[in-house]
PDB file of C-alpha atoms in Angstrom:
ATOM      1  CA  UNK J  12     -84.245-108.094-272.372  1.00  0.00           C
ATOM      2  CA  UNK J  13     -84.830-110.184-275.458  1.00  0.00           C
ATOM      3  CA  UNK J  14     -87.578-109.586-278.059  1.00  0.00           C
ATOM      4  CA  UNK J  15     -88.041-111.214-281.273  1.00  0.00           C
ATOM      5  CA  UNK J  16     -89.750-109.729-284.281  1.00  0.00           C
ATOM      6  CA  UNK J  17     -91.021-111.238-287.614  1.00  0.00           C
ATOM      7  CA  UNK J  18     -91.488-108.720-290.143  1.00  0.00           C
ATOM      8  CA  UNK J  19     -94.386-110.336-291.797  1.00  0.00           C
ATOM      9  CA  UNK J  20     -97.343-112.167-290.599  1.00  0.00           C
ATOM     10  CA  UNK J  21     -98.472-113.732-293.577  1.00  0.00           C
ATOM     11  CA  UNK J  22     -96.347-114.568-296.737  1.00  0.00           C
ATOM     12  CA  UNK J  23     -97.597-116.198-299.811  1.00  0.00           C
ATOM     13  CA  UNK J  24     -95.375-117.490-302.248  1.00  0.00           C
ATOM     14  CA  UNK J  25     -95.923-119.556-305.591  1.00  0.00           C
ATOM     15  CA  UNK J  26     -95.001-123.371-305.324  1.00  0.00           C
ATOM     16  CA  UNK J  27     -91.145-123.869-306.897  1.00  0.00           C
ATOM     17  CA  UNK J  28     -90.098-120.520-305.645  1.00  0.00           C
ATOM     18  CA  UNK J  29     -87.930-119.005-303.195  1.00  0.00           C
ATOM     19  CA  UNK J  30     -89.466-118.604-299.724  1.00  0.00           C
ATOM     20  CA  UNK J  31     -87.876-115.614-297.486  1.00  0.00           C
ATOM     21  CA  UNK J  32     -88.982-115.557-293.735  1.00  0.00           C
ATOM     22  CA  UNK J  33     -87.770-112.386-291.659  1.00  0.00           C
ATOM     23  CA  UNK J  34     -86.465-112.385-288.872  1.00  0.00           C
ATOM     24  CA  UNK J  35     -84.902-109.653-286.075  1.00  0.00           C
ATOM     25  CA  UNK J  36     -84.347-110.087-282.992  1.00  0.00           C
ATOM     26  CA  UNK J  37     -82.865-107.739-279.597  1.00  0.00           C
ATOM     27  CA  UNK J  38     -80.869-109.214-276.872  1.00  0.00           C
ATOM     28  CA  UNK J  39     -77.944-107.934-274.599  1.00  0.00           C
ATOM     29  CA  UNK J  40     -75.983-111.650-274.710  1.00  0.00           C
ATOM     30  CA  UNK J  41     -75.098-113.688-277.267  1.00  0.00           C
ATOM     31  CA  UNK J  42     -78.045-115.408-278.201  1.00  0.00           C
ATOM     32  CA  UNK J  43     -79.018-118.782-279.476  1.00  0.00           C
ATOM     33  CA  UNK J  44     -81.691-118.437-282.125  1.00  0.00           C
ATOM     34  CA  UNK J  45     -83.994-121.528-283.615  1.00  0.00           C
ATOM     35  CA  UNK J  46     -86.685-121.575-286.146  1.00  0.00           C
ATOM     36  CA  UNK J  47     -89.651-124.238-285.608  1.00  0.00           C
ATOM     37  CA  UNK J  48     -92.360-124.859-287.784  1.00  0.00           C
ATOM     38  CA  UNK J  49     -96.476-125.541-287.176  1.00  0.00           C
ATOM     39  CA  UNK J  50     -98.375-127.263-289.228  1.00  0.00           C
ATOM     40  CA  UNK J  51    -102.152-127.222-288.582  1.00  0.00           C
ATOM     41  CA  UNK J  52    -103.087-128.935-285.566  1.00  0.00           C
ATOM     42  CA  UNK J  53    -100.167-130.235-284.493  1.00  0.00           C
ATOM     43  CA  UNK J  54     -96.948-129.744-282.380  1.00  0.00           C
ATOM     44  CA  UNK J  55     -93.760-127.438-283.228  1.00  0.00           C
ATOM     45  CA  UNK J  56     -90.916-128.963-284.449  1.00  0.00           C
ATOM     46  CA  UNK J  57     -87.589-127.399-284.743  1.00  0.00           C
ATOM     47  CA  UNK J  58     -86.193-126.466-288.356  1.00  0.00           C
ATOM     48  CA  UNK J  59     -82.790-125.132-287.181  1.00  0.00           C
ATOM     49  CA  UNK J  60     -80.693-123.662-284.770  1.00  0.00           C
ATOM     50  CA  UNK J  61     -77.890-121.435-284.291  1.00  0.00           C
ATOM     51  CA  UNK J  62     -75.608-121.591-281.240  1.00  0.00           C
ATOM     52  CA  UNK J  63     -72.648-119.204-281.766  1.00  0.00           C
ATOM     53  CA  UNK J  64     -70.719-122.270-284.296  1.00  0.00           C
ATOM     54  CA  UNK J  65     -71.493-121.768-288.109  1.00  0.00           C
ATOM     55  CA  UNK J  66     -73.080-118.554-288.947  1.00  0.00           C
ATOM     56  CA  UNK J  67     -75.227-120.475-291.979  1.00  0.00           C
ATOM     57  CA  UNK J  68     -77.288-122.882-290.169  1.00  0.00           C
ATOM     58  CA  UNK J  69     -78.959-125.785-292.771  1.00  0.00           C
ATOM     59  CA  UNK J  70     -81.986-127.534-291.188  1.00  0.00           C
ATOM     60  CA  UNK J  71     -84.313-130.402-291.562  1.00  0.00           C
ATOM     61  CA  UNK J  72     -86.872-130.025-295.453  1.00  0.00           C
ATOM     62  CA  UNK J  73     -84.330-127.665-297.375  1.00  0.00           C
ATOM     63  CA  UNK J  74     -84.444-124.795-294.864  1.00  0.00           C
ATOM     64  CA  UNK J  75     -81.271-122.579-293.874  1.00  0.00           C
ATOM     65  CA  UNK J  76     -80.641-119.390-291.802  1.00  0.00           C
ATOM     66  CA  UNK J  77     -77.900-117.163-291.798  1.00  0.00           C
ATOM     67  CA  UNK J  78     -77.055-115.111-288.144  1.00  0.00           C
ATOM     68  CA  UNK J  79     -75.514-112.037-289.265  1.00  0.00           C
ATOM     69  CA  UNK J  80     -74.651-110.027-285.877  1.00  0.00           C
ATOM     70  CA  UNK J  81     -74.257-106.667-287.336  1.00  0.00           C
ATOM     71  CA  UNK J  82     -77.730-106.940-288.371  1.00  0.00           C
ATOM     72  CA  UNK J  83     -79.524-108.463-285.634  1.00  0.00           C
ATOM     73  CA  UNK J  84     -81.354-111.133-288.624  1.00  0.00           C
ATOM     74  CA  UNK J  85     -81.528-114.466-288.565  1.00  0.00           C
ATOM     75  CA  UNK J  86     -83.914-114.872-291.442  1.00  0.00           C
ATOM     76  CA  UNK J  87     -85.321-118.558-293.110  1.00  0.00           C
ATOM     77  CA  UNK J  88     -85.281-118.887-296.554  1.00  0.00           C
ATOM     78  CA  UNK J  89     -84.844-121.959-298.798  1.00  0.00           C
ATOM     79  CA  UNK J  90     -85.043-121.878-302.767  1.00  0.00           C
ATOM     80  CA  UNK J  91     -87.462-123.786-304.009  1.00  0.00           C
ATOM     81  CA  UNK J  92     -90.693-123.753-301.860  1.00  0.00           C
ATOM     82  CA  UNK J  93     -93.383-127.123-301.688  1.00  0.00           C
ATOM     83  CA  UNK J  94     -96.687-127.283-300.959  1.00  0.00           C
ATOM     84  CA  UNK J  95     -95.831-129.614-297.603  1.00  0.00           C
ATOM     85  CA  UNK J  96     -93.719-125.950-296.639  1.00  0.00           C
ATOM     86  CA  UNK J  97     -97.514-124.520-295.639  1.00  0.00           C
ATOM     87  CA  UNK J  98     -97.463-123.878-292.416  1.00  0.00           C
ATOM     88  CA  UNK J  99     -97.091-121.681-289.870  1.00  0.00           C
ATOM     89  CA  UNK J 100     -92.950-120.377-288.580  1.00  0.00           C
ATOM     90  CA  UNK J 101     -92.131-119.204-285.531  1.00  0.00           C
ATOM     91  CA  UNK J 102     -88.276-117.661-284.906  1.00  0.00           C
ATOM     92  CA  UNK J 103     -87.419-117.887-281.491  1.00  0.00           C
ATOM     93  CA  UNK J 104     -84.217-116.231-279.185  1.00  0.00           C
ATOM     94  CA  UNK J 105     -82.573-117.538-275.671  1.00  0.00           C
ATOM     95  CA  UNK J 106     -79.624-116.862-273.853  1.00  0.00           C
ATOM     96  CA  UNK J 107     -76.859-119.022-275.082  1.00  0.00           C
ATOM     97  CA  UNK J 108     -76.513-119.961-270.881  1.00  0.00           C
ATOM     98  CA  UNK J 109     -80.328-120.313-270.660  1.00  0.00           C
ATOM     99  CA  UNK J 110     -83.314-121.993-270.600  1.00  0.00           C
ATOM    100  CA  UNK J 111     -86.010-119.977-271.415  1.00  0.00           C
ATOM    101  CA  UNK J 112     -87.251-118.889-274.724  1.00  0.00           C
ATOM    102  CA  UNK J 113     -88.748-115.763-276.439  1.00  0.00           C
ATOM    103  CA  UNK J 114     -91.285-116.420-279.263  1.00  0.00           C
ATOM    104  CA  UNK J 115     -91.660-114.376-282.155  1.00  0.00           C
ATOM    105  CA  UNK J 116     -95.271-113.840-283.417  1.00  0.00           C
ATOM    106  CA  UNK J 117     -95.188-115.859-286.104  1.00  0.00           C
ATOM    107  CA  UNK J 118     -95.445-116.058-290.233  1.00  0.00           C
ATOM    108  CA  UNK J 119     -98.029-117.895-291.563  1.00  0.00           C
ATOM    109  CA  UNK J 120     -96.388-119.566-295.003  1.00  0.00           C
ATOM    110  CA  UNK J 121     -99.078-120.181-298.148  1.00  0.00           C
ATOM    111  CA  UNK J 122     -97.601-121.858-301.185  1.00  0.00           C
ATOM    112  CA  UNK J 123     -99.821-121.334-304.136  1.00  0.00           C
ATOM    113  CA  UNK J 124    -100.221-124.169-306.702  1.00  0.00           C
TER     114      UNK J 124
ATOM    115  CA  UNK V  30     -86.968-139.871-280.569  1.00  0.00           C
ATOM    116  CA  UNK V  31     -87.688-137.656-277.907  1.00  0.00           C
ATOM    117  CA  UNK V  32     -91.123-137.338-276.540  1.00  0.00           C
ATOM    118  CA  UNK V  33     -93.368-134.950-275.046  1.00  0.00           C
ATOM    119  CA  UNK V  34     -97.036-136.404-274.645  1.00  0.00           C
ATOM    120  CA  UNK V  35    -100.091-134.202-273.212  1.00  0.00           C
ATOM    121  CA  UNK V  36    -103.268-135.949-271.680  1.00  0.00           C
ATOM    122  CA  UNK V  37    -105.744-134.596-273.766  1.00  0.00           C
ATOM    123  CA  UNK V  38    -105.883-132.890-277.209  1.00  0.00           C
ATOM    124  CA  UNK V  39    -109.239-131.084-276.948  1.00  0.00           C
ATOM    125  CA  UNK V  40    -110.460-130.414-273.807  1.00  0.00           C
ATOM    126  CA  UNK V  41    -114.092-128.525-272.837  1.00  0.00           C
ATOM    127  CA  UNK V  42    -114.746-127.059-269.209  1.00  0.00           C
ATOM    128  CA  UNK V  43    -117.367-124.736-267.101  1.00  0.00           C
ATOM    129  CA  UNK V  44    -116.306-121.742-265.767  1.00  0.00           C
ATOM    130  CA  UNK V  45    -115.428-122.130-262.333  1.00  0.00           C
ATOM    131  CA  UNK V  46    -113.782-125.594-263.051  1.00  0.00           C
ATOM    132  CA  UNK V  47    -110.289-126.701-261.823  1.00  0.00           C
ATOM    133  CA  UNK V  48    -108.910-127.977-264.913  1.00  0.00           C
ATOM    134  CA  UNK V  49    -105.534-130.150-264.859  1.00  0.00           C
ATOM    135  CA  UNK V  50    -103.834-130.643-268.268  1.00  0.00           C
ATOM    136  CA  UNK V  51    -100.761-133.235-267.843  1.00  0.00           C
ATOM    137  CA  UNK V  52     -97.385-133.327-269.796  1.00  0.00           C
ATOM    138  CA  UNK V  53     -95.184-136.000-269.686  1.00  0.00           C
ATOM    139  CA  UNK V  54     -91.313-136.546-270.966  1.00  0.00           C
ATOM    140  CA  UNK V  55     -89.489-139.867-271.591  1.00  0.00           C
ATOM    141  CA  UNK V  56     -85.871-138.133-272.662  1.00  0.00           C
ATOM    142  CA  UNK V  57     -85.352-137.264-268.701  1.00  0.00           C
ATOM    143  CA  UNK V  58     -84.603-133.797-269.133  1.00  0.00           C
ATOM    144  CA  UNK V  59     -84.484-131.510-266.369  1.00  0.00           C
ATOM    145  CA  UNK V  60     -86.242-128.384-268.065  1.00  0.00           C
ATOM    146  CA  UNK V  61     -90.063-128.287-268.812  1.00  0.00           C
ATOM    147  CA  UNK V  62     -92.349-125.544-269.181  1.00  0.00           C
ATOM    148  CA  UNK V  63     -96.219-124.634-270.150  1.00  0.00           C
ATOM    149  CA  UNK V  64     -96.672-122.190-272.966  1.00  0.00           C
ATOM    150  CA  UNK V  65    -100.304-121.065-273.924  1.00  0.00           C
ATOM    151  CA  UNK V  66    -100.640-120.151-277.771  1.00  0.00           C
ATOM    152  CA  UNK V  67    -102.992-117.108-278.962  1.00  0.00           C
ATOM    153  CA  UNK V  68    -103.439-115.905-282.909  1.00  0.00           C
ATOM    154  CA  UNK V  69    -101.330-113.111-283.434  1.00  0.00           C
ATOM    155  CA  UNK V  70     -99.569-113.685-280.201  1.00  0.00           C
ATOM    156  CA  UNK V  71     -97.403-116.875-280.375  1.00  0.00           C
ATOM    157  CA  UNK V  72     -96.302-118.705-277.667  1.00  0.00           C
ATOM    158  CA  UNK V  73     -95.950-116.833-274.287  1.00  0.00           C
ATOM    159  CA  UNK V  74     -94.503-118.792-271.457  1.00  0.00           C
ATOM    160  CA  UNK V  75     -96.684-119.572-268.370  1.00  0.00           C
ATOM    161  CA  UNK V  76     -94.513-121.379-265.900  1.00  0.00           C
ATOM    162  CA  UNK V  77     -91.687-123.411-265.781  1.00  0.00           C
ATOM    163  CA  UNK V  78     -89.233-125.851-263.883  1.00  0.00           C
ATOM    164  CA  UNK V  79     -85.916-126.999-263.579  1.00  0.00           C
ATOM    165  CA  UNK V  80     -85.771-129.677-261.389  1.00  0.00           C
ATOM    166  CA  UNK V  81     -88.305-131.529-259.381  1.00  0.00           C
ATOM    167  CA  UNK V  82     -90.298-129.617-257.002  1.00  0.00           C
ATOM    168  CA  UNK V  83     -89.084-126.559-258.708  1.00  0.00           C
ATOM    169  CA  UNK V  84     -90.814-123.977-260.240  1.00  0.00           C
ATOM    170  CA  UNK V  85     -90.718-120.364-261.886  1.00  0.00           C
ATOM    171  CA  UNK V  86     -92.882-117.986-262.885  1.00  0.00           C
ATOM    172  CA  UNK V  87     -93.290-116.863-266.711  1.00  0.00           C
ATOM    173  CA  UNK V  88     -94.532-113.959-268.725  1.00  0.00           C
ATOM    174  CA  UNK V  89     -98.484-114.511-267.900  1.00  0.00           C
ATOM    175  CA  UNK V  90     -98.845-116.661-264.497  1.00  0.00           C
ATOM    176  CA  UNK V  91    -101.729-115.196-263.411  1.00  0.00           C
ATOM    177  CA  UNK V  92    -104.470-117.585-262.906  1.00  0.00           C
ATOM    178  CA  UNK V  93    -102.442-121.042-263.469  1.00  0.00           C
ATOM    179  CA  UNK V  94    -100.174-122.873-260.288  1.00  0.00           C
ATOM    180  CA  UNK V  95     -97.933-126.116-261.569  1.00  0.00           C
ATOM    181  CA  UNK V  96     -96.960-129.098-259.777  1.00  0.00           C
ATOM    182  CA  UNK V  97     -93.770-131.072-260.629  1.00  0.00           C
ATOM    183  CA  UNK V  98     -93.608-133.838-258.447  1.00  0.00           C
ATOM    184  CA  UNK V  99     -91.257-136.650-260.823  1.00  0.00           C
ATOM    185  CA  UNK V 100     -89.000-134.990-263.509  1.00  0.00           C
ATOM    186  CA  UNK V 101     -90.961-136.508-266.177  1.00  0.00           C
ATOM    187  CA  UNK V 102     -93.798-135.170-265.268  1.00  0.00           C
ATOM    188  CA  UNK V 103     -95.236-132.073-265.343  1.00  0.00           C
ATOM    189  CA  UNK V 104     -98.725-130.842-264.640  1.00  0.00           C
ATOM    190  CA  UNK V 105    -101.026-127.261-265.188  1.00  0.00           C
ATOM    191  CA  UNK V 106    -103.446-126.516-262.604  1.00  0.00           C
ATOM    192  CA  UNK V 107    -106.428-123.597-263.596  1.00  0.00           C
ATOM    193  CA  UNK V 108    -107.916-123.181-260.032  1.00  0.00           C
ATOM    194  CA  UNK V 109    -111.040-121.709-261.574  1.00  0.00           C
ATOM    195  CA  UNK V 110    -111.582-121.797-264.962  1.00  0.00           C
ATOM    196  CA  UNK V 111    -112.881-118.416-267.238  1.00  0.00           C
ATOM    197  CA  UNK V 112    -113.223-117.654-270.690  1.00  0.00           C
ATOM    198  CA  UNK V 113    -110.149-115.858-271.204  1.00  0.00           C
ATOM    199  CA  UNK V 114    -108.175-118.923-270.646  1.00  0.00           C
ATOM    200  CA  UNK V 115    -109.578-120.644-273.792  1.00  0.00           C
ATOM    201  CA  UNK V 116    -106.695-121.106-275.160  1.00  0.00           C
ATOM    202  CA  UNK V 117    -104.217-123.714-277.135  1.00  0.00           C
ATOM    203  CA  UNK V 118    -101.646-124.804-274.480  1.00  0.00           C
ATOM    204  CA  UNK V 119     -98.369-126.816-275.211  1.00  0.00           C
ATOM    205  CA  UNK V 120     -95.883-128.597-272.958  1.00  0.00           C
ATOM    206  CA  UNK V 121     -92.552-128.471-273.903  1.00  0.00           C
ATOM    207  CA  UNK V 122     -88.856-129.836-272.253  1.00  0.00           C
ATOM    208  CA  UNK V 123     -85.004-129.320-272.988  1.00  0.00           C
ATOM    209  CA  UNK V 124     -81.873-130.762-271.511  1.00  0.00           C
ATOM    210  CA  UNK V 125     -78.934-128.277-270.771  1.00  0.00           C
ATOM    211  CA  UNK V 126     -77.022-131.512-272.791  1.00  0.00           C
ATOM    212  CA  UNK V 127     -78.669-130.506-276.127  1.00  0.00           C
ATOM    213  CA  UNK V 128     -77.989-127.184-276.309  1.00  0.00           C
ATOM    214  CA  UNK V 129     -81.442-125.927-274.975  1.00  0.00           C
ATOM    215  CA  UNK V 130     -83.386-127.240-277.761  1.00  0.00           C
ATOM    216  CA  UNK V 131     -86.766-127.512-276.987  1.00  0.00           C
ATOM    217  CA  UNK V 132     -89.298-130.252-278.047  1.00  0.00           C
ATOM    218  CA  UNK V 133     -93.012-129.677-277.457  1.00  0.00           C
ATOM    219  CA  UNK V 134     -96.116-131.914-277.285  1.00  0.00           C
ATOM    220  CA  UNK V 135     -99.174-131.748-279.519  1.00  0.00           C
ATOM    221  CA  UNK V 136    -100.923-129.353-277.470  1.00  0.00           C
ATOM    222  CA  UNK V 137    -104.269-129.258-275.574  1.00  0.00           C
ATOM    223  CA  UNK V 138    -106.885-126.698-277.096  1.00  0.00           C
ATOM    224  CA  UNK V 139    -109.093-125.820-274.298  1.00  0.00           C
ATOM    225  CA  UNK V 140    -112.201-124.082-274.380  1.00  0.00           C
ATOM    226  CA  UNK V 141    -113.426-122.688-271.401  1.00  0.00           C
ATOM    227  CA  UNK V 142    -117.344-122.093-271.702  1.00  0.00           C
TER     228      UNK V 142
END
């Protein structure tokens, strides 16, 4: 079975630095793994995603991912965080072959003035 | 652009109500599923469906039925209403063209009363 687990549920980080989001997750087939991000009140939208090409994944407002296997990670991080980055991140695992997806919990991102 | 519109973005009901919440899809994908959305618990999957008049159970069924009757078109049915289903819910659909990517509606925060 798949599982996905963010390491932190809150992360606060000073505007103009680096923001790290953790990621691990489990599965028994080569995954797919995406990040999307919430802003208040509205919709998820995906950041990135990884589907067995690249292992460094860039995405949409800065944001990149590296899939390292031997590790099970697939953390966010991008090196110069903005005010706009507030928001809360969800990483999220599926079968390569499949459908259906497995939410993390979620990291809620503050970005201090 | 794809997108995923829901009928209503705040919705309040009795307990005891049937309550539909509708989701529609203008990229004509073939996937769509209902998610409901809890602090602390992200997104767990509801129900889903992969093709008209097709539908599958997800992690926490109990309590909801679906009805897909076009593709884009996909509706949540709470046969009776109770507290614990005041919840955020979101829509979401993917295409097995795109690599499973999923895009998601605005949401519907319900509050059951």
């Amino acid at each position: 079975a798949q599982s996905v687990t963010q390491l932190d549920s809150h992360v606060s980080v000073s505007e103009g630095t680096p923001v790290l989001l953790r990621c691990n997750y489990s599965s028994s087939y080569s995954p797919s793994l995406f990040w999307y991000v919430q802003h208040p009140n509205k919709g998820l939208q995906l950041l990135l995603k990884y589907t067995s090409a690249a292992t460094l994944v860039k995405g949409i407002n800065g944001f990149e991912a590296e899939f390292k296997k031997s590790e099970t990670s697939f953390h966010l991080t991008k090196p110069s965080a903005h005010m706009s980055d507030a928001a809360e991140y969800f990483c999220v695992v599926s079968l390569s072959y499949g459908q259906n997806f497995v939410f993390g919990p979620g990291t809620r991102l503050s970005v201090l003035p | 652009d794809v997108k995923v519109t829901q009928s209503s973005r705040y919705l309040v009901k009795r307990t005891g109500e049937k309550v539909f919440l509708e989701c529609v899809q203008d990229m004509d994908h073939e996937n769509m599923f209902w998610y409901r959305q809890d602090p602390g618990l992200g997104l767990r999957l509801i129900y889903f469906s992969y093709d008209v008049k097709m539908k599958e159970k997800g992690d926490i069924p109990e309590g909801y039925s679906v009805s897909r009757e076009k593709k884009e078109r996909f509706s949540l049915i709470l046969e009776s209403a109770s507290t614990s289903q005041t919840s955020m819910y979101l829509c979401a659909s993917s295409s097995t063209r795109e690599s499973y990517e999923q895009y998601f509606g605005p949401g519907t925060r319900l509050t059951v009363t």
